[in-house]
Amino acid sequence: MNDKLRKHMDMLFEDAPKNRKALELKEELYGNSVERFEDLVSDGMGEDDAYKTVISSIGDITALFGSLEISDSINNYGSDESLKKSAFLKAISVGLYIFGGVVFLGLGILENSIPGSIEWTSIGFVIMLLIDILPTCILIYIANNKPKYIKNDDTVIEEFKEWQSDKSSQKEIKSAISSIVWSLTIVIYFVLSFYTGAWYITWVLFIIAFCIDSMVALLFSIKKNKS
């Protein structure tokens, strides 16, 4: 019966755009259809009836073909305004992280050059933390800016749209976490290196950051496979 579902899916996508997005949609719909068919059969429905139920639940996919073409155009040429806005905000966030580190280093140098009772290094550290609040909030905002998709019905098409929306949101969150990890790593690296002079060992921070980033990617991959 899987072959029959595959042939039906091939027929549905005969007029679909020949691009990666269309292929992803086709494979996702096929996987969902097979899973739904097996669930219906395990619940006691006959194979023929289960097949007809699955086919009828797919809905009209031709409405998605136009958006698939637009989606690929956006991904290939980066013309989507929301992507530009997101990239702009991320650039500002990285700049603020670096600025916070520069303030800390500057006040540390001031303390060493002008001996006195004021602990400029401690003040610089507090100021850096306060500055870092803003870029962290910006990255969290970017990660949670997309609203959750609400299904209009129980067709496979609507389920795919919901899955696609969740996938996009997870990607944004992962990207935001990665930006925070690497931005903070760069700031901490220069702060520790200038303050301690231990350039020969502080580079280990990048290995630690890579491990953290890899673990985050693994956690998202595990979550994706479970969903």
CSV table of C-alpha atoms in Angstrom, one decimal:
chain,number,residue,atom,x,y,z
A,1,MET,CA,0.0,0.0,0.0
A,2,ASN,CA,3.0,2.3,0.5
A,3,ASP,CA,3.8,2.0,-3.2
A,4,LYS,CA,0.2,3.0,-4.0
A,5,LEU,CA,0.5,6.1,-1.7
A,6,ARG,CA,3.8,6.9,-3.4
A,7,LYS,CA,2.3,6.8,-6.9
A,8,HIS,CA,-0.6,9.0,-5.7
A,9,MET,CA,1.8,11.5,-4.3
A,10,ASP,CA,3.8,11.5,-7.5
A,11,MET,CA,0.6,12.2,-9.4
A,12,LEU,CA,-0.3,15.1,-7.1
A,13,PHE,CA,3.1,16.7,-7.6
A,14,GLU,CA,3.3,16.4,-11.4
A,15,ASP,CA,2.7,20.2,-11.8
A,16,ALA,CA,4.6,21.2,-8.7
A,17,PRO,CA,7.7,23.5,-9.0
A,18,LYS,CA,10.9,21.5,-9.5
A,19,ASN,CA,12.8,22.8,-6.5
A,20,ARG,CA,13.9,21.7,-3.0
A,21,LYS,CA,10.9,23.1,-1.2
A,22,ALA,CA,8.5,21.1,-3.3
A,23,LEU,CA,10.5,17.9,-2.7
A,24,GLU,CA,10.5,18.5,1.0
A,25,LEU,CA,6.7,19.1,0.9
A,26,LYS,CA,6.2,15.9,-1.1
A,27,GLU,CA,8.3,13.7,1.2
A,28,GLU,CA,6.7,15.2,4.4
A,29,LEU,CA,3.2,14.6,3.0
A,30,TYR,CA,4.1,11.1,2.0
A,31,GLY,CA,5.6,10.3,5.5
A,32,ASN,CA,2.5,11.8,7.2
A,33,SER,CA,0.2,9.8,4.9
A,34,VAL,CA,1.9,6.5,5.5
A,35,GLU,CA,1.9,7.2,9.3
A,36,ARG,CA,-1.9,8.0,9.2
A,37,PHE,CA,-2.6,5.0,7.1
A,38,GLU,CA,-0.8,2.7,9.5
A,39,ASP,CA,-2.6,4.2,12.5
A,40,LEU,CA,-6.0,3.7,10.8
A,41,VAL,CA,-5.2,0.1,10.0
A,42,SER,CA,-4.0,-0.6,13.6
A,43,ASP,CA,-7.3,0.8,14.8
A,44,GLY,CA,-9.1,-1.8,12.9
A,45,MET,CA,-10.0,-0.1,9.6
A,46,GLY,CA,-9.6,-2.1,6.4
A,47,GLU,CA,-6.7,-1.2,4.1
A,48,ASP,CA,-8.9,0.0,1.3
A,49,ASP,CA,-11.0,2.2,3.6
A,50,ALA,CA,-7.8,3.5,5.3
A,51,TYR,CA,-6.3,4.4,2.0
A,52,LYS,CA,-9.4,6.3,0.8
A,53,THR,CA,-9.5,8.1,4.2
A,54,VAL,CA,-5.9,9.2,3.9
A,55,ILE,CA,-6.3,10.3,0.3
A,56,SER,CA,-9.4,12.4,1.1
A,57,SER,CA,-7.7,14.0,4.1
A,58,ILE,CA,-4.8,15.4,2.0
A,59,GLY,CA,-6.8,18.2,0.6
A,60,ASP,CA,-5.9,20.5,-2.3
A,61,ILE,CA,-2.2,20.9,-2.5
A,62,THR,CA,-2.2,23.0,-5.7
A,63,ALA,CA,-2.8,26.1,-3.6
A,64,LEU,CA,0.7,25.6,-2.1
A,65,PHE,CA,2.6,25.5,-5.4
A,66,GLY,CA,2.7,29.3,-5.8
A,67,SER,CA,4.0,29.8,-2.3
A,68,LEU,CA,6.7,27.1,-2.9
A,69,GLU,CA,8.0,29.2,-5.9
A,70,ILE,CA,8.0,32.4,-3.8
A,71,SER,CA,9.6,30.6,-0.9
A,72,ASP,CA,12.5,29.4,-3.0
A,73,SER,CA,12.9,32.9,-4.5
A,74,ILE,CA,13.2,34.4,-1.0
A,75,ASN,CA,15.7,31.8,0.2
A,76,ASN,CA,17.9,32.1,-2.9
A,77,TYR,CA,17.9,35.9,-3.2
A,78,GLY,CA,17.3,37.0,0.4
A,79,SER,CA,14.6,39.5,-0.6
A,80,ASP,CA,12.3,38.9,2.3
A,81,GLU,CA,12.0,42.0,4.5
A,82,SER,CA,11.6,39.9,7.7
A,83,LEU,CA,15.0,38.2,7.0
A,84,LYS,CA,16.7,41.5,6.4
A,85,LYS,CA,15.2,42.9,9.7
A,86,SER,CA,16.3,39.8,11.6
A,87,ALA,CA,19.9,40.0,10.2
A,88,PHE,CA,20.0,43.7,11.0
A,89,LEU,CA,18.9,43.1,14.6
A,90,LYS,CA,21.5,40.3,15.0
A,91,ALA,CA,24.2,42.6,13.7
A,92,ILE,CA,23.2,45.2,16.3
A,93,SER,CA,23.2,42.6,19.0
A,94,VAL,CA,26.7,41.4,18.2
A,95,GLY,CA,27.9,45.0,18.1
A,96,LEU,CA,26.5,45.7,21.5
A,97,TYR,CA,28.2,42.6,23.0
A,98,ILE,CA,31.5,43.8,21.6
A,99,PHE,CA,30.8,47.3,22.8
A,100,GLY,CA,30.2,46.0,26.3
A,101,GLY,CA,33.6,44.2,26.2
A,102,VAL,CA,35.3,47.3,25.0
A,103,VAL,CA,33.8,49.4,27.9
A,104,PHE,CA,35.1,46.8,30.4
A,105,LEU,CA,38.6,46.7,28.9
A,106,GLY,CA,38.7,50.5,28.7
A,107,LEU,CA,37.8,51.0,32.3
A,108,GLY,CA,40.3,48.3,33.3
A,109,ILE,CA,43.0,50.1,31.5
A,110,LEU,CA,41.9,53.3,33.1
A,111,GLU,CA,42.3,51.7,36.6
A,112,ASN,CA,45.8,50.6,35.8
A,113,SER,CA,46.9,53.9,34.4
A,114,ILE,CA,45.3,56.1,37.1
A,115,PRO,CA,45.8,54.6,40.5
A,116,GLY,CA,43.1,55.5,43.0
A,117,SER,CA,40.4,54.2,45.2
A,118,ILE,CA,37.8,53.7,42.5
A,119,GLU,CA,37.6,50.1,41.2
A,120,TRP,CA,37.1,50.9,37.5
A,121,THR,CA,37.3,47.2,36.6
A,122,SER,CA,34.4,46.2,38.8
A,123,ILE,CA,32.4,49.2,37.5
A,124,GLY,CA,33.2,48.2,33.9
A,125,PHE,CA,32.1,44.6,34.5
A,126,VAL,CA,28.7,45.8,35.9
A,127,ILE,CA,28.3,48.2,32.9
A,128,MET,CA,29.2,45.4,30.5
A,129,LEU,CA,26.5,43.1,32.0
A,130,LEU,CA,23.9,45.9,31.8
A,131,ILE,CA,24.8,46.6,28.2
A,132,ASP,CA,24.6,42.9,27.4
A,133,ILE,CA,21.0,42.8,28.6
A,134,LEU,CA,19.8,44.6,25.5
A,135,PRO,CA,21.3,42.4,22.8
A,136,THR,CA,20.2,39.3,24.7
A,137,CYS,CA,16.6,40.6,24.8
A,138,ILE,CA,16.8,41.4,21.1
A,139,LEU,CA,17.9,37.9,20.2
A,140,ILE,CA,15.2,36.4,22.4
A,141,TYR,CA,12.7,38.6,20.6
A,142,ILE,CA,13.9,37.5,17.2
A,143,ALA,CA,13.6,33.8,18.3
A,144,ASN,CA,10.0,34.2,19.5
A,145,ASN,CA,8.8,36.8,17.0
A,146,LYS,CA,7.0,34.3,14.7
A,147,PRO,CA,3.4,33.4,15.8
A,148,LYS,CA,2.4,29.8,16.1
A,149,TYR,CA,0.5,28.6,13.0
A,150,ILE,CA,-3.2,27.6,13.8
A,151,LYS,CA,-4.7,24.9,11.6
A,152,ASN,CA,-7.9,25.7,9.7
A,153,ASP,CA,-8.8,22.0,9.5
A,154,ASP,CA,-7.4,18.5,10.0
A,155,THR,CA,-6.1,17.9,6.5
A,156,VAL,CA,-2.5,16.7,5.9
A,157,ILE,CA,-1.8,20.0,4.2
A,158,GLU,CA,-2.7,22.0,7.3
A,159,GLU,CA,-0.6,19.6,9.4
A,160,PHE,CA,2.4,20.3,7.1
A,161,LYS,CA,1.9,24.0,7.3
A,162,GLU,CA,1.9,23.7,11.1
A,163,TRP,CA,5.1,21.5,11.0
A,164,GLN,CA,6.8,24.0,8.6
A,165,SER,CA,5.9,26.9,11.0
A,166,ASP,CA,7.3,25.0,14.0
A,167,LYS,CA,10.4,24.1,12.0
A,168,SER,CA,11.0,27.7,11.1
A,169,SER,CA,10.5,28.9,14.7
A,170,GLN,CA,12.9,26.2,16.0
A,171,LYS,CA,15.5,27.3,13.5
A,172,GLU,CA,15.2,31.0,14.7
A,173,ILE,CA,15.6,29.9,18.3
A,174,LYS,CA,18.6,27.8,17.5
A,175,SER,CA,20.2,30.7,15.5
A,176,ALA,CA,19.5,33.1,18.4
A,177,ILE,CA,21.2,30.8,20.9
A,178,SER,CA,24.1,30.3,18.6
A,179,SER,CA,24.5,34.1,18.2
A,180,ILE,CA,24.5,34.6,22.0
A,181,VAL,CA,27.0,31.8,22.6
A,182,TRP,CA,29.5,33.0,20.0
A,183,SER,CA,29.1,36.7,20.8
A,184,LEU,CA,29.7,36.2,24.5
A,185,THR,CA,32.6,33.9,23.7
A,186,ILE,CA,34.3,36.6,21.7
A,187,VAL,CA,33.7,39.2,24.4
A,188,ILE,CA,34.9,36.9,27.2
A,189,TYR,CA,37.9,35.8,25.2
A,190,PHE,CA,39.2,39.4,24.7
A,191,VAL,CA,38.3,40.4,28.3
A,192,LEU,CA,40.2,37.5,29.8
A,193,SER,CA,43.1,37.8,27.4
A,194,PHE,CA,43.7,41.5,27.9
A,195,TYR,CA,43.0,41.3,31.7
A,196,THR,CA,45.2,38.3,32.4
A,197,GLY,CA,47.6,38.3,29.5
A,198,ALA,CA,47.1,34.5,29.1
A,199,TRP,CA,46.7,34.5,25.4
A,200,TYR,CA,48.4,31.1,25.2
A,201,ILE,CA,45.4,29.4,26.9
A,202,THR,CA,42.3,31.7,26.5
A,203,TRP,CA,41.8,30.3,23.0
A,204,VAL,CA,40.3,27.2,24.6
A,205,LEU,CA,37.2,29.3,25.1
A,206,PHE,CA,36.4,28.8,21.4
A,207,ILE,CA,36.6,25.0,21.7
A,208,ILE,CA,34.2,25.2,24.7
A,209,ALA,CA,31.9,27.4,22.6
A,210,PHE,CA,32.0,25.0,19.7
A,211,CYS,CA,31.1,22.1,22.1
A,212,ILE,CA,28.2,24.1,23.6
A,213,ASP,CA,27.0,25.1,20.1
A,214,SER,CA,27.2,21.5,19.0
A,215,MET,CA,25.2,20.3,22.0
A,216,VAL,CA,22.5,22.8,21.3
A,217,ALA,CA,22.3,21.6,17.7
A,218,LEU,CA,22.1,18.0,18.9
A,219,LEU,CA,19.3,18.8,21.4
A,220,PHE,CA,17.3,20.5,18.6
A,221,SER,CA,18.0,17.5,16.3
A,222,ILE,CA,16.7,15.1,19.0
A,223,LYS,CA,13.6,17.3,19.5
A,224,LYS,CA,13.0,17.4,15.8
A,225,ASN,CA,13.2,13.6,15.5
A,226,LYS,CA,10.8,13.1,18.4
A,227,SER,CA,8.2,15.5,16.9
